[in-house]
CSV table of C-alpha atoms in Angstrom, one decimal:
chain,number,residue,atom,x,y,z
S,805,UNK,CA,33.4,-15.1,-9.9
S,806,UNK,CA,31.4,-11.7,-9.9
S,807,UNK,CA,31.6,-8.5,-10.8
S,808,UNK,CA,33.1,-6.9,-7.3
S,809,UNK,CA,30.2,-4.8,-6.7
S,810,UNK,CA,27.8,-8.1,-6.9
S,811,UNK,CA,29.2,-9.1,-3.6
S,812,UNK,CA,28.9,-6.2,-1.3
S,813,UNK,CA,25.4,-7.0,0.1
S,814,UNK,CA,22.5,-9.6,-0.4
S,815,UNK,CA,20.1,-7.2,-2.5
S,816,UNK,CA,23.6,-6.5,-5.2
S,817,UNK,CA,23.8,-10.1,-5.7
S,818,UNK,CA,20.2,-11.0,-6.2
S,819,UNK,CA,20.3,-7.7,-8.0
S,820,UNK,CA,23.6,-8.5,-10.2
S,821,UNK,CA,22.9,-12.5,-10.7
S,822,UNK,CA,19.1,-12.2,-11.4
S,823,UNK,CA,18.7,-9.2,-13.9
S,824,UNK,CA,21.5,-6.6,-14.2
S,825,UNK,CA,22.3,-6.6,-17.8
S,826,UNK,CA,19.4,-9.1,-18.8
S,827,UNK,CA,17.3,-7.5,-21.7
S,828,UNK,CA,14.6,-5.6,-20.7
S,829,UNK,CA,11.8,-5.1,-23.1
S,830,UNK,CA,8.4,-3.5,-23.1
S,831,UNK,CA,7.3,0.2,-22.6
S,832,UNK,CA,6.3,0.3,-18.8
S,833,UNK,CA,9.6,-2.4,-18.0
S,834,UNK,CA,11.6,0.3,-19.6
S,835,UNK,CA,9.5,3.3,-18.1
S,836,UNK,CA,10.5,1.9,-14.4
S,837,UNK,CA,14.1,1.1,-15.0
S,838,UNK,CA,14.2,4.9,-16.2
S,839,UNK,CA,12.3,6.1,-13.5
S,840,UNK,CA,14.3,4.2,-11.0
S,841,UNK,CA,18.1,5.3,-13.4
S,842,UNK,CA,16.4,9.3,-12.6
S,843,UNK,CA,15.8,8.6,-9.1
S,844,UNK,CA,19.2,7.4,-8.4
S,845,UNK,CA,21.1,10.4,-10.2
S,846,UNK,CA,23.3,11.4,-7.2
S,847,UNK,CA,22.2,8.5,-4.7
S,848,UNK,CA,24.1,5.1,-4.4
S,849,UNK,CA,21.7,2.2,-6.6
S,850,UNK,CA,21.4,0.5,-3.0
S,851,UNK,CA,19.4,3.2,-1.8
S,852,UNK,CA,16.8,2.6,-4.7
S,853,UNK,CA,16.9,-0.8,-5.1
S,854,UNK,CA,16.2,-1.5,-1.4
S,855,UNK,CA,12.8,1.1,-2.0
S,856,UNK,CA,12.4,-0.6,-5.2
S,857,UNK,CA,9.1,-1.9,-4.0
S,858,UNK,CA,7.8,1.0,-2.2
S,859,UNK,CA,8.3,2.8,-5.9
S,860,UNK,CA,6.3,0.6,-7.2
S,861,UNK,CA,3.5,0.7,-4.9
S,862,UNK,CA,3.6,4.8,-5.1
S,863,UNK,CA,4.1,5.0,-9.2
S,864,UNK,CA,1.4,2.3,-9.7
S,865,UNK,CA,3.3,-0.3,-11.2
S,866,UNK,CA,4.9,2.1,-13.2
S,867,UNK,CA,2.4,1.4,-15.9
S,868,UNK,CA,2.8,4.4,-18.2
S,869,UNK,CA,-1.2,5.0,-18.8
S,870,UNK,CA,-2.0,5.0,-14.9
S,871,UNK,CA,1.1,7.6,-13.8
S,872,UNK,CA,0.1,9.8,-17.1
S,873,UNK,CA,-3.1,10.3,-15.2
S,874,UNK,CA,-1.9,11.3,-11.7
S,875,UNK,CA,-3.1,14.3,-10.5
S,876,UNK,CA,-1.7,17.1,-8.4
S,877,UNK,CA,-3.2,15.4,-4.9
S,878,UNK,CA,-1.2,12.3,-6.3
S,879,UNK,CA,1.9,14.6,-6.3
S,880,UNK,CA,2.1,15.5,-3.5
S,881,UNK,CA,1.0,12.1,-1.8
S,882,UNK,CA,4.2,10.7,-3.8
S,883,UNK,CA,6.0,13.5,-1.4
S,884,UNK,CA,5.3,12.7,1.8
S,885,UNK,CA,5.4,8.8,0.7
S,886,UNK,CA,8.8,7.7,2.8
S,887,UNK,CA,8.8,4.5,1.2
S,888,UNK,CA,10.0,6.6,-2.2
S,889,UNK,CA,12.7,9.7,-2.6
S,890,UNK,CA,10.9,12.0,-2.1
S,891,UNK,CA,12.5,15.2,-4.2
S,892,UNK,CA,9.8,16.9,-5.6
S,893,UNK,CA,11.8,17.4,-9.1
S,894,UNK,CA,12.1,13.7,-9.9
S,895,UNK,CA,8.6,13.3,-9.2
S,896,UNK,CA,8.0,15.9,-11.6
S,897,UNK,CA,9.8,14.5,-13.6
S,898,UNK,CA,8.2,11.5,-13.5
S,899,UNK,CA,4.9,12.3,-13.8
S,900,UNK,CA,5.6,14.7,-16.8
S,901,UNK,CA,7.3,11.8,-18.8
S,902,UNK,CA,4.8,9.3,-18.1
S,903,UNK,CA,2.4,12.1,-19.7
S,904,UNK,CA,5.2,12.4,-22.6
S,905,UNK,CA,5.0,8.7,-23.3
S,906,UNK,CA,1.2,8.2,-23.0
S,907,UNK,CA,1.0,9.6,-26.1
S,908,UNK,CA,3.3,7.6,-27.6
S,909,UNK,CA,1.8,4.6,-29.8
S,910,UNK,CA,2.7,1.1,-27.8
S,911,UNK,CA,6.2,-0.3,-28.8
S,912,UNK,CA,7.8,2.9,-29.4
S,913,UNK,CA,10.0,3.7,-25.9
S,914,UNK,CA,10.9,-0.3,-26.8
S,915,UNK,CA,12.5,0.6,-30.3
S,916,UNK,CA,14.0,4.1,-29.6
S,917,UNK,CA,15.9,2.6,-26.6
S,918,UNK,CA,17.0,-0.4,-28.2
S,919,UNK,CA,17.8,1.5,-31.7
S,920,UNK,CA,20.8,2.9,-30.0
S,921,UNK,CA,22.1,-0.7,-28.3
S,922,UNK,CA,26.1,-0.9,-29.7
S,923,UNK,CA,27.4,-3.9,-31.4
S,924,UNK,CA,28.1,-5.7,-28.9
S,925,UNK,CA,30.5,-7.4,-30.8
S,926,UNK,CA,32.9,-4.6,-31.5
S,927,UNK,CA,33.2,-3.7,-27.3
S,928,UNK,CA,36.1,-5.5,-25.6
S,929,UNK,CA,35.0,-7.3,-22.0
S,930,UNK,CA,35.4,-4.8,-19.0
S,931,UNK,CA,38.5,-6.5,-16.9
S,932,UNK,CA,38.2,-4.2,-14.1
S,933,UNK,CA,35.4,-1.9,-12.8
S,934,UNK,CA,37.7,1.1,-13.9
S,935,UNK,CA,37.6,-0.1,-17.8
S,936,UNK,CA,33.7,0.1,-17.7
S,937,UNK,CA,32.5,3.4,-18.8
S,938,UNK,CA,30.1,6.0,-17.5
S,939,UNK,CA,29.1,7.7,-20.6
S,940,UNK,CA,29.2,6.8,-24.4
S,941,UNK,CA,28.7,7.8,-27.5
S,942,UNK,CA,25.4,5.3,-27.6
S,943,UNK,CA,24.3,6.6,-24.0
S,944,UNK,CA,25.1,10.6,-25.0
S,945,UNK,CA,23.1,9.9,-28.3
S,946,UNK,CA,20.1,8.0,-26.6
S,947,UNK,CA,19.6,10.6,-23.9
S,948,UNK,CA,19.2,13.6,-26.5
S,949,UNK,CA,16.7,11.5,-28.5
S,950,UNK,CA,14.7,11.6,-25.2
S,951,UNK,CA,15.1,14.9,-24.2
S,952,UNK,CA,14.5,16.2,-28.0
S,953,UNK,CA,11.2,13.7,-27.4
S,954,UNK,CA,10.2,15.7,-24.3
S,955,UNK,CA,11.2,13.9,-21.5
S,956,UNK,CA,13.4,14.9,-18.4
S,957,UNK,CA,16.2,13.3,-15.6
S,958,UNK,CA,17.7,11.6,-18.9
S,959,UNK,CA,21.6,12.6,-19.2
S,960,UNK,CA,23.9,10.7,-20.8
S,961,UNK,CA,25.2,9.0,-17.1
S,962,UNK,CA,21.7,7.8,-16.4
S,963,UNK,CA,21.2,6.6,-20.3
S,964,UNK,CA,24.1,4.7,-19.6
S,965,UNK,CA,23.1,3.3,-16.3
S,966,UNK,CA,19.8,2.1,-17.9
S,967,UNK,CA,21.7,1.0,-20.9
S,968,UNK,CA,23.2,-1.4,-18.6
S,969,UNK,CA,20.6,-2.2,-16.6
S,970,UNK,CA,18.4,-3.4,-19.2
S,971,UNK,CA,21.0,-5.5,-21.1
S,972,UNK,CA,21.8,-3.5,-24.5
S,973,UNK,CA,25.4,-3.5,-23.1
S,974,UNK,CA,27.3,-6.3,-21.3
S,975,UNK,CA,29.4,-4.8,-18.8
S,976,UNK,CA,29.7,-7.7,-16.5
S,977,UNK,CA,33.6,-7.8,-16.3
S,978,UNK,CA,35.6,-10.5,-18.2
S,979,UNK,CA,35.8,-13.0,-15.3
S,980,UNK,CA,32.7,-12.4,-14.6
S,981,UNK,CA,30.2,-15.7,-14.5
S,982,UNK,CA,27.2,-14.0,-16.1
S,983,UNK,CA,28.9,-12.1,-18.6
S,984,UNK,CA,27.1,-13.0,-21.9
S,985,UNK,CA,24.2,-14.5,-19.3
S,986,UNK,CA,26.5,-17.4,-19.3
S,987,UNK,CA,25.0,-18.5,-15.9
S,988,UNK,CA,21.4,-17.7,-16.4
S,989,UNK,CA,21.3,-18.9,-20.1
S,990,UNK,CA,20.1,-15.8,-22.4
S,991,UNK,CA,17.9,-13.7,-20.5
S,992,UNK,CA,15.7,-13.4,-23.4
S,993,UNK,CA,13.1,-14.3,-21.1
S,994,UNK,CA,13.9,-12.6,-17.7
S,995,UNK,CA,12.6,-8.7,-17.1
């Protein structure tokens, strides 16, 4: 068993089986999967995860230190890139929290993302899509520590989304095979 949406196409169950809700950890792992959350705000996850490499390619790895430095040329080659979305304020968007985070000493998107993962222990498993939340207090919390920290595209809905994502929640329904990584072991050591 998987979570329904796990089975609509190939890329959802690589996506779902191999790394949604694994932990995440690092600054430029995290920087991408909040890149990618932004980018999706009002577009089905399909439509990014299918460009997922093209994002890449454009954003440099997403390595914090190299899309800090883009310049205004890089802009607007990132606009007319048609292997990206190309809206103009996620790119800004982009760009100006890469520059945020640059000057942040290594480690730290790592901890203030994780300092607001619940206790797993007190959530009850999801047994339908509909019980899974799109907002919580954690995700509500986490985005305003961002935004206070200067960075943009963070609302609570795509805090969440990255929350799950990157594995500080487990929101693989109950019946679910990977819920609690039971079929992949841990995911300690998966990104």
């Amino acid at each position: 068993m998987r979570c329904p949406w796990g089975l609509s196409t190939a890329d959802y169950v690589a996506y779902h089986d191999d790394e949604w809700g694994r932990p995440v950890h690092g600054d430029d792992a995290l920087f991408e999967r909040l890149c990618l959350e932004a980018f999706q705000s009002g577009l089905s996850w399909i439509t990014i995860l299918r460009r997922r490499e093209g994002f890449r390619s454009a954003f440099d790895g997403f390595k914090i230190a190299s899309v800090a430095a883009f310049t205004d040329a890089d802009e607007e080659r990132l606009l007319a890139d048609p292997g990206i979305i190309r809206n103009r304020a996620k790119i800004a968007a982009t760009l100006a929290n890469a520059r945020v985070l640059a000057d942040w000493p290594s480690g730290d998107l790592d901890s203030l993302i994780w300092s607001y993962a619940p206790d797993g222990a007190r959530r009850a498993a999801p047994r339908t899509v509909a019980d899974v939340p799109a907002v919580t207090d954690e995700s509500t919390a986490l985005a305003k520590a961002l935004k206070k920290r200067g960075l943009r595209f963070v609302g609570p809905t795509t805090a969440y989304a990255l929350m799950q994502a990157c594995g500080l929640v487990d929101d693989h329904l109950a019946d679910c095979v990977f819920r609690g990584g039971a079929a992949g072991g841990s995911g300690q050591d998966r990104a």
